[in-house]
Every structure is written in structure tokens, then in C-alpha cells.
Tab-separated table of C-alpha atoms in Angstrom:
chain	number	residue	atom	x	y	z
A	1160	MET	CA	-72.176	99.020	-82.713
A	1161	SER	CA	-69.459	101.663	-82.049
A	1162	ALA	CA	-65.882	101.336	-83.117
A	1163	ILE	CA	-65.195	101.028	-79.238
A	1164	GLN	CA	-67.301	98.273	-79.244
A	1165	GLN	CA	-65.666	96.211	-81.868
A	1166	THR	CA	-62.429	96.624	-80.685
A	1167	SER	CA	-63.562	95.802	-77.320
A	1168	GLY	CA	-64.768	92.480	-78.789
A	1169	LEU	CA	-61.635	91.609	-80.865
A	1170	ASN	CA	-59.482	92.305	-77.832
A	1171	LYS	CA	-61.178	89.722	-75.994
A	1172	ASP	CA	-61.719	87.136	-78.677
A	1173	TYR	CA	-57.589	87.862	-79.025
A	1174	SER	CA	-57.275	87.681	-75.285
A	1175	THR	CA	-58.770	84.039	-75.061
A	1176	PHE	CA	-56.925	82.948	-78.320
A	1177	LEU	CA	-53.592	84.100	-76.783
A	1178	LYS	CA	-54.924	82.113	-73.780
A	1179	SER	CA	-55.519	79.186	-75.499
A	1180	VAL	CA	-52.705	79.078	-77.425
A	1181	VAL	CA	-50.066	79.889	-74.052
A	1182	LEU	CA	-52.667	76.549	-72.410
A	1183	PHE	CA	-51.597	74.225	-75.177
A	1184	VAL	CA	-47.711	74.933	-75.389
A	1185	LEU	CA	-48.286	74.224	-71.451
A	1186	VAL	CA	-49.692	70.981	-71.710
A	1187	VAL	CA	-47.934	69.752	-75.236
A	1188	THR	CA	-45.072	70.868	-72.635
A	1189	ALA	CA	-45.837	68.663	-69.880
A	1190	ILE	CA	-46.724	65.451	-71.906
A	1191	GLY	CA	-43.252	66.035	-73.698
A	1192	LEU	CA	-41.720	66.104	-70.104
A	1193	MET	CA	-43.736	63.215	-69.123
A	1194	THR	CA	-42.598	61.355	-71.274
A	1195	THR	CA	-39.206	62.075	-71.303
A	1196	VAL	CA	-39.355	60.921	-67.786
A	1197	PHE	CA	-40.960	58.053	-68.242
A	1198	VAL	CA	-38.191	56.881	-71.100
A	1199	MET	CA	-35.693	58.123	-68.447
A	1200	GLN	CA	-37.057	55.480	-65.808
A	1201	ALA	CA	-37.487	52.635	-68.226
A	1202	GLN	CA	-33.526	52.960	-69.155
A	1203	GLN	CA	-32.744	53.050	-65.210
A	1204	SER	CA	-34.900	50.421	-64.633
A	1205	ASP	CA	-33.449	48.145	-67.433
A	1206	ARG	CA	-29.517	49.074	-66.265
A	1207	ASP	CA	-31.066	48.006	-62.585
A	1208	LYS	CA	-32.585	44.559	-64.175
A	1209	GLY	CA	-28.797	44.606	-65.372
A	1210	PHE	CA	-26.995	44.848	-62.752
A	1211	PHE	CA	-28.841	42.738	-60.119
A	1212	LYS	CA	-28.776	40.232	-62.933
A	1213	MET	CA	-25.036	40.711	-63.239
A	1214	VAL	CA	-24.688	40.863	-59.222
A	1215	GLY	CA	-26.352	37.174	-59.215
A	1216	ASP	CA	-24.320	35.600	-61.795
A	1217	GLN	CA	-21.136	36.915	-59.998
A	1218	ARG	CA	-22.525	35.220	-56.894
A	1219	GLN	CA	-23.456	31.959	-58.234
A	1220	LEU	CA	-19.710	31.970	-60.172
A	1221	SER	CA	-18.320	32.443	-56.898
A	1222	ILE	CA	-20.132	30.172	-54.976
A	1223	GLY	CA	-19.135	27.812	-57.833
A	1224	LEU	CA	-15.377	28.663	-57.770
A	1225	VAL	CA	-15.094	27.816	-53.567
A	1226	THR	CA	-16.949	24.167	-54.338
A	1227	ASP	CA	-14.480	23.799	-57.482
A	1228	ALA	CA	-11.598	25.301	-55.604
A	1229	LEU	CA	-12.139	22.858	-52.410
A	1230	ASP	CA	-12.963	19.706	-55.017
A	1231	ALA	CA	-9.901	20.482	-56.707
A	1232	SER	CA	-7.587	20.993	-53.308
A	1233	LYS	CA	-9.153	17.331	-52.756
A	1234	GLY	CA	-7.407	15.951	-55.524
A	1235	GLN	CA	-10.859	15.352	-57.943
A	1236	VAL	CA	-8.909	15.987	-61.571
A	1237	GLU	CA	-11.958	16.899	-63.027
A	1238	ALA	CA	-12.619	19.921	-60.750
A	1239	PHE	CA	-9.557	21.569	-62.189
A	1240	GLU	CA	-11.022	22.065	-65.647
A	1241	SER	CA	-13.917	24.096	-64.043
A	1242	LEU	CA	-12.067	26.107	-61.894
A	1243	ALA	CA	-9.999	27.492	-64.313
A	1244	GLU	CA	-13.341	28.199	-66.665
A	1245	SER	CA	-14.866	30.102	-63.742
A	1246	GLN	CA	-11.897	31.959	-62.620
A	1247	ALA	CA	-11.196	33.247	-66.376
A	1248	THR	CA	-15.299	34.207	-66.394
A	1249	PHE	CA	-14.971	36.386	-63.308
A	1250	ASP	CA	-11.800	37.849	-64.193
A	1251	GLN	CA	-13.848	38.901	-67.567
A	1252	MET	CA	-16.932	40.578	-65.192
A	1253	VAL	CA	-14.479	42.302	-63.147
A	1254	VAL	CA	-13.162	43.944	-66.114
A	1255	ASP	CA	-16.083	44.516	-67.638
A	1256	GLN	CA	-17.292	46.468	-64.011
A	1257	ARG	CA	-14.371	48.145	-63.960
A	1258	VAL	CA	-14.550	49.774	-67.749
A	1259	GLY	CA	-18.667	49.929	-67.441
A	1260	THR	CA	-19.195	47.185	-70.625
A	1261	HIS	CA	-21.346	44.550	-69.724
A	1262	GLY	CA	-24.349	46.737	-71.377
A	1263	GLN	CA	-23.049	50.004	-70.038
A	1264	ILE	CA	-24.328	49.208	-66.229
A	1265	LEU	CA	-22.318	51.661	-64.475
A	1266	ASP	CA	-21.949	54.187	-66.810
A	1267	VAL	CA	-22.584	56.744	-64.046
A	1268	ARG	CA	-19.364	56.477	-61.570
A	1269	SER	CA	-19.898	57.848	-58.080
A	1270	PRO	CA	-16.971	57.702	-55.983
A	1271	LEU	CA	-19.242	54.953	-53.330
A	1272	VAL	CA	-19.474	52.548	-56.706
A	1273	GLU	CA	-15.604	53.295	-57.605
A	1274	ILE	CA	-14.485	52.902	-53.621
A	1275	ALA	CA	-16.592	49.225	-53.668
A	1276	LEU	CA	-15.222	48.294	-57.088
A	1277	ASP	CA	-11.780	48.812	-55.712
A	1278	LYS	CA	-12.351	47.014	-52.534
A	1279	MET	CA	-14.352	44.314	-54.419
A	1280	GLU	CA	-10.787	43.929	-56.908
A	1281	GLN	CA	-8.671	43.815	-53.940
A	1282	SER	CA	-10.762	40.633	-52.735
A	1283	TRP	CA	-10.804	38.980	-56.107
A	1284	ASN	CA	-6.790	39.357	-56.379
A	1285	GLN	CA	-6.098	37.638	-53.269
A	1286	THR	CA	-8.975	34.765	-54.150
A	1287	HIS	CA	-7.086	34.575	-57.496
A	1288	ARG	CA	-3.852	34.264	-56.518
A	1289	ASN	CA	-5.086	31.661	-54.379
A	1290	ILE	CA	-6.995	29.770	-56.864
A	1291	SER	CA	-3.918	29.993	-59.099
A	1292	THR	CA	-2.298	28.509	-56.607
A	1293	ILE	CA	-4.544	25.206	-56.696
A	1294	LEU	CA	-4.122	25.500	-60.270
A	1295	ASN	CA	-0.577	25.129	-60.128
A	1296	GLY	CA	-0.704	22.178	-57.981
A	1297	ARG	CA	-2.772	20.202	-61.063
A	1298	ASN	CA	0.411	18.762	-62.109
A	1299	ALA	CA	2.029	17.408	-58.820
A	1300	LEU	CA	-1.777	15.981	-58.278
A	1301	GLU	CA	-1.645	14.096	-61.436
A	1302	SER	CA	2.116	13.234	-61.387
A	1303	ALA	CA	1.271	11.741	-58.045
A	1304	SER	CA	-2.001	10.448	-58.365
A	1305	ASP	CA	-0.080	8.354	-61.402
A	1306	GLN	CA	2.934	6.800	-59.238
A	1307	VAL	CA	0.376	5.850	-56.609
A	1308	ALA	CA	-1.670	3.628	-59.556
A	1309	THR	CA	1.587	2.229	-60.357
A	1310	ILE	CA	2.434	1.148	-57.026
């Protein structure tokens, strides 16, 4: 065999080896990217589940607030305690949403999220004032009930 043929054979072997290394690096990189995307999607899914759970809890709590407020305004003394607890719980949920606690559900803020949070807080502040008015009437209701009972 001549020296040219040997060099040509070595170049082909080196070229094949180089192609194999490049292909291996591309495959490993693709697997790494797919793993990263999978992990990010799983984390987003967990955040979405947490968000939907929190929204569901808030919705149930708001329904309970309405029921308790109606019962308390009708004079049912036992509804006042439940109303006060629900009000405190909802207050904490609003704070958690604003500062991003509660499992860091809203860790990425967009202007739309901020606008929705502002509207929700404004609505809650009005509702909070109404509930506080009902709760402040508890003493008057209890004293009136005592006076009626003595008559």
C-alpha cells in the first residue's frame, strides 16, 4: 500500500469518528433539552394545579361568606363567628396572592395579572367593609335579643 492510500484511509476513519462524535453530542444535547422542557412543564403543571385549587378554595369561601353574612344579618348569632373566621381567611388569601406566597403560584407577574389582582382587591375591600359592618352589629343584636328575652 502506498503512503497516499494509507493517509486517505486514516482521513476517512478520522472523518467517520468526527461525525460520530458530533452526532453523539447532538443526541446528548437534544436529550438534555427535552429533559429540561419536561421538568419545566411539570413545574408549570404543578403551579397551574395550585392556582386552580386556590381559586376553587376562594370561590367556596366567598359562597360561605355570603351565606354567613345573610344568616348574621337575619340575627343568627352563631353565624357571626363563622363570618369573622371566613373574613380573616379570605384576607390572608388576598395577601398571599398579592405577595406571591401560597406556593409561589403567581411568581411571574404580567400587567394583566396585576390589573386582575387590583380589581379583585378593590372588590374585596368593599365586601370586607360590608362584612365588618355586619360584624359590628353583633353586640347590638345580642343586647336586643337579651332585652326581648327578658320581656
